[in-house]
Short mmCIF file of C-alpha atoms in Angstrom, two decimals:
data_model
loop_
_atom_site.label_atom_id
_atom_site.label_comp_id
_atom_site.label_asym_id
_atom_site.label_seq_id
_atom_site.Cartn_x
_atom_site.Cartn_y
_atom_site.Cartn_z
CA UNK H 106 22.77 60.70 12.99
CA UNK H 107 21.53 62.07 9.67
CA UNK H 108 17.89 61.39 8.72
CA UNK H 109 17.43 58.40 6.42
CA UNK H 110 17.09 59.38 2.76
CA UNK H 111 14.63 57.06 1.02
CA UNK H 112 15.70 58.35 -2.40
CA UNK H 113 19.37 57.67 -1.63
CA UNK H 114 21.25 54.82 -3.29
CA UNK H 115 22.03 52.41 -0.44
CA UNK H 116 24.38 49.64 -1.57
CA UNK H 117 25.58 47.05 0.97
CA UNK H 118 28.38 44.67 0.04
CA UNK H 119 30.84 42.16 1.41
CA UNK H 120 32.88 39.37 -0.14
CA UNK H 121 29.78 37.22 -0.72
CA UNK H 122 26.84 39.46 -1.55
CA UNK H 123 25.70 42.80 -2.96
CA UNK H 124 22.42 44.35 -1.88
CA UNK H 125 21.30 47.32 -3.95
CA UNK H 126 17.98 49.15 -4.29
CA UNK H 127 15.27 47.16 -6.10
CA UNK H 128 14.05 48.97 -9.22
CA UNK H 129 11.37 48.26 -11.83
CA UNK H 130 13.94 47.10 -14.41
CA UNK H 131 14.93 44.24 -12.09
CA UNK H 132 11.87 42.30 -13.22
CA UNK H 133 14.04 40.43 -15.76
CA UNK H 134 16.15 38.99 -12.92
CA UNK H 135 13.28 38.07 -10.61
CA UNK H 136 10.54 36.86 -12.96
CA UNK H 137 12.18 33.42 -13.36
CA UNK H 138 11.68 32.80 -9.63
CA UNK H 139 7.95 33.51 -9.95
CA UNK H 140 7.60 31.29 -13.02
CA UNK H 141 9.92 28.37 -12.24
CA UNK H 142 9.90 28.09 -8.42
CA UNK H 143 6.31 28.43 -7.15
CA UNK H 144 7.16 26.44 -4.01
CA UNK H 145 9.31 29.26 -2.58
CA UNK H 146 6.14 31.35 -2.16
CA UNK H 147 4.41 28.83 0.13
CA UNK H 148 4.31 31.23 3.08
CA UNK H 149 3.85 34.49 1.19
CA UNK H 150 0.62 36.42 1.69
CA UNK H 151 1.16 38.08 -1.71
CA UNK H 152 2.84 35.45 -3.92
CA UNK H 153 3.91 36.90 -7.29
CA UNK H 154 2.16 34.65 -9.78
CA UNK H 155 3.77 34.67 -13.21
CA UNK H 156 5.59 37.57 -14.90
CA UNK H 157 2.76 40.02 -14.25
CA UNK H 158 2.64 39.10 -10.58
CA UNK H 159 6.36 39.71 -10.15
CA UNK H 160 6.17 43.06 -11.96
CA UNK H 161 3.37 44.10 -9.60
CA UNK H 162 5.36 42.85 -6.59
CA UNK H 163 8.31 45.04 -7.62
CA UNK H 164 6.10 48.01 -8.50
CA UNK H 165 4.42 47.89 -5.10
CA UNK H 166 7.79 47.74 -3.33
CA UNK H 167 9.14 50.68 -5.36
CA UNK H 168 5.99 52.69 -4.63
CA UNK H 169 6.36 52.04 -0.89
CA UNK H 170 9.93 53.33 -1.09
CA UNK H 171 8.75 56.49 -2.86
CA UNK H 172 6.22 56.99 -0.05
CA UNK H 173 8.93 56.69 2.61
CA UNK H 174 7.53 53.47 4.07
CA UNK H 175 9.92 50.77 2.87
CA UNK H 176 13.36 50.28 1.35
CA UNK H 177 13.56 47.16 -0.86
CA UNK H 178 16.78 45.52 -2.04
CA UNK H 179 17.65 43.01 -4.74
CA UNK H 180 20.24 40.43 -3.67
CA UNK H 181 23.18 39.43 -5.89
CA UNK H 182 25.24 36.36 -4.97
CA UNK H 183 28.87 37.11 -5.89
CA UNK H 184 29.85 33.47 -5.45
CA UNK H 185 27.39 32.18 -8.06
CA UNK H 186 27.35 35.45 -10.03
CA UNK H 187 23.56 35.45 -10.12
CA UNK H 188 20.67 37.38 -8.63
CA UNK H 189 19.35 35.40 -5.68
CA UNK H 190 16.17 37.13 -4.46
CA UNK H 191 15.02 40.15 -2.51
CA UNK H 192 14.65 41.59 0.99
CA UNK H 193 13.62 44.91 2.50
CA UNK H 194 13.31 47.25 5.43
CA UNK H 195 9.61 47.98 6.02
CA UNK H 196 7.31 49.59 8.57
CA UNK H 197 10.15 52.08 9.00
CA UNK H 198 9.38 54.28 12.03
CA UNK H 199 12.12 56.89 12.14
CA UNK H 200 10.53 58.69 15.09
CA UNK H 201 10.54 55.48 17.12
CA UNK H 202 13.94 54.32 15.81
CA UNK H 203 12.40 50.99 14.81
CA UNK H 204 11.80 49.03 11.63
CA UNK H 205 10.97 45.57 10.40
CA UNK H 206 13.26 43.46 8.24
CA UNK H 207 11.46 41.04 5.99
CA UNK H 208 9.86 40.18 2.67
CA UNK H 209 13.01 38.08 2.37
CA UNK H 210 13.12 35.30 -0.18
CA UNK H 211 15.78 33.47 -2.15
CA UNK H 212 15.68 31.01 -5.01
CA UNK H 213 16.21 27.35 -4.18
CA UNK H 214 19.85 27.38 -5.34
CA UNK H 215 20.68 30.00 -2.70
CA UNK H 216 18.86 28.57 0.31
CA UNK H 217 21.02 27.01 3.00
CA UNK H 218 24.24 28.31 1.43
CA UNK H 219 25.11 30.92 4.07
CA UNK H 220 24.00 33.76 1.80
CA UNK H 221 21.23 34.82 4.19
CA UNK H 222 23.64 35.34 7.09
CA UNK H 223 25.75 37.69 4.97
CA UNK H 224 22.64 39.64 3.97
CA UNK H 225 21.35 39.87 7.54
CA UNK H 226 24.75 41.00 8.87
CA UNK H 227 24.94 43.85 6.36
CA UNK H 228 21.31 44.88 6.89
CA UNK H 229 21.51 44.80 10.69
CA UNK H 230 24.81 46.67 10.68
CA UNK H 231 23.29 49.37 8.47
CA UNK H 232 20.06 49.61 10.49
CA UNK H 233 21.73 49.92 13.87
CA UNK H 234 24.96 51.73 12.99
CA UNK H 235 23.95 54.01 10.11
CA UNK H 236 20.20 54.53 10.47
CA UNK H 237 20.32 54.72 14.27
CA UNK H 238 17.65 52.09 14.86
CA UNK H 239 17.08 50.88 18.41
CA UNK H 240 14.94 47.89 17.41
CA UNK H 241 14.74 45.62 14.38
CA UNK H 242 11.71 43.34 14.25
CA UNK H 243 11.17 40.16 12.25
CA UNK H 244 7.96 38.28 11.51
CA UNK H 245 7.12 34.95 9.93
CA UNK H 246 4.18 32.63 9.59
CA UNK H 247 4.19 30.55 12.78
CA UNK H 248 4.35 27.40 10.61
CA UNK H 249 7.39 28.55 8.59
CA UNK H 250 9.97 26.47 10.42
CA UNK H 251 12.86 27.22 8.02
CA UNK H 252 12.45 30.97 8.36
CA UNK H 253 12.03 30.84 12.14
CA UNK H 254 15.16 28.69 12.50
CA UNK H 255 17.12 31.13 10.32
CA UNK H 256 16.06 34.10 12.46
CA UNK H 257 16.90 32.33 15.70
CA UNK H 258 20.29 31.35 14.27
CA UNK H 259 21.32 34.99 13.82
CA UNK H 260 20.40 35.82 17.41
CA UNK H 261 16.79 37.00 17.30
CA UNK H 262 14.71 36.83 20.48
CA UNK H 263 11.22 35.35 20.20
CA UNK H 264 8.65 37.76 21.63
CA UNK H 265 5.39 35.96 20.97
CA UNK H 266 2.66 35.03 18.51
CA UNK H 267 0.11 37.33 16.89
CA UNK H 268 -2.89 35.04 16.42
CA UNK H 269 -4.96 34.97 13.22
CA UNK H 270 -3.28 38.12 11.96
CA UNK H 271 -3.74 37.81 8.18
CA UNK H 272 -5.39 35.68 5.49
CA UNK H 273 -3.49 33.01 3.59
CA UNK H 274 -3.91 32.62 -0.16
CA UNK H 275 -6.08 29.51 0.39
CA UNK H 276 -8.54 31.45 2.55
CA UNK H 277 -7.34 30.13 5.91
CA UNK H 278 -5.89 32.46 8.53
CA UNK H 279 -2.25 32.70 9.57
CA UNK H 280 -0.65 33.56 12.86
CA UNK H 281 2.71 35.35 12.94
CA UNK H 282 5.67 34.82 15.23
CA UNK H 283 7.38 38.05 16.34
CA UNK H 284 11.14 38.17 16.91
CA UNK H 285 13.50 41.08 17.45
CA UNK H 286 17.04 42.31 17.97
CA UNK H 287 17.79 45.43 20.03
CA UNK H 288 20.68 47.80 19.42
CA UNK H 289 22.44 46.96 22.68
CA UNK H 290 22.23 43.26 21.80
CA UNK H 291 23.72 43.92 18.37
CA UNK H 292 26.56 46.04 19.69
CA UNK H 293 27.11 43.54 22.51
CA UNK H 294 27.89 39.95 21.59
CA UNK H 295 25.46 39.42 18.73
CA UNK H 296 27.37 41.29 16.00
CA UNK H 297 30.64 39.47 16.64
CA UNK H 298 28.91 36.12 17.04
CA UNK H 299 27.27 36.52 13.66
CA UNK H 300 30.47 37.80 12.04
CA UNK H 301 32.34 34.67 13.15
CA UNK H 302 29.73 32.52 11.37
CA UNK H 303 30.03 34.22 7.99
#
């Protein structure tokens, strides 16, 4: 297994979706989501407010990639021929063969369309089969029922709740649910089960 190259150009694609590295110039595709769809950021701890907020969101993600901490993607829906949102690998621990998959969001037109399952299949396949990960972790606000249901639907195992782990935008505190998939689970039944649902 070759070491992961953070400066490499990772492009993941199937018949429905293309995931490619998120770059600063992608602000033109993602700013409309920050301006026109504020409700999709309900559970975000760092909601990108307005054009400037989205540029900062992208800049921070690109900087984390340069530092070898994260690998962000922009998501293109081939069916609708439009950019749909973003997702990323983060908290990448190469020594421990573990990472987190998150910061995932899609515009309203793309939610509930099956797009997310295609993205997750490609990302999990790459993490386990190309990067050599042994564990992929997912987190969500414990009140984010849509996100939790989506993670369970792809085969994630719930591990528990981290209580009062971070502040919300309104000053309250949030707890996070922790879910995961292990390599042996992916290579067992989980990969084929998810493939059949694409």
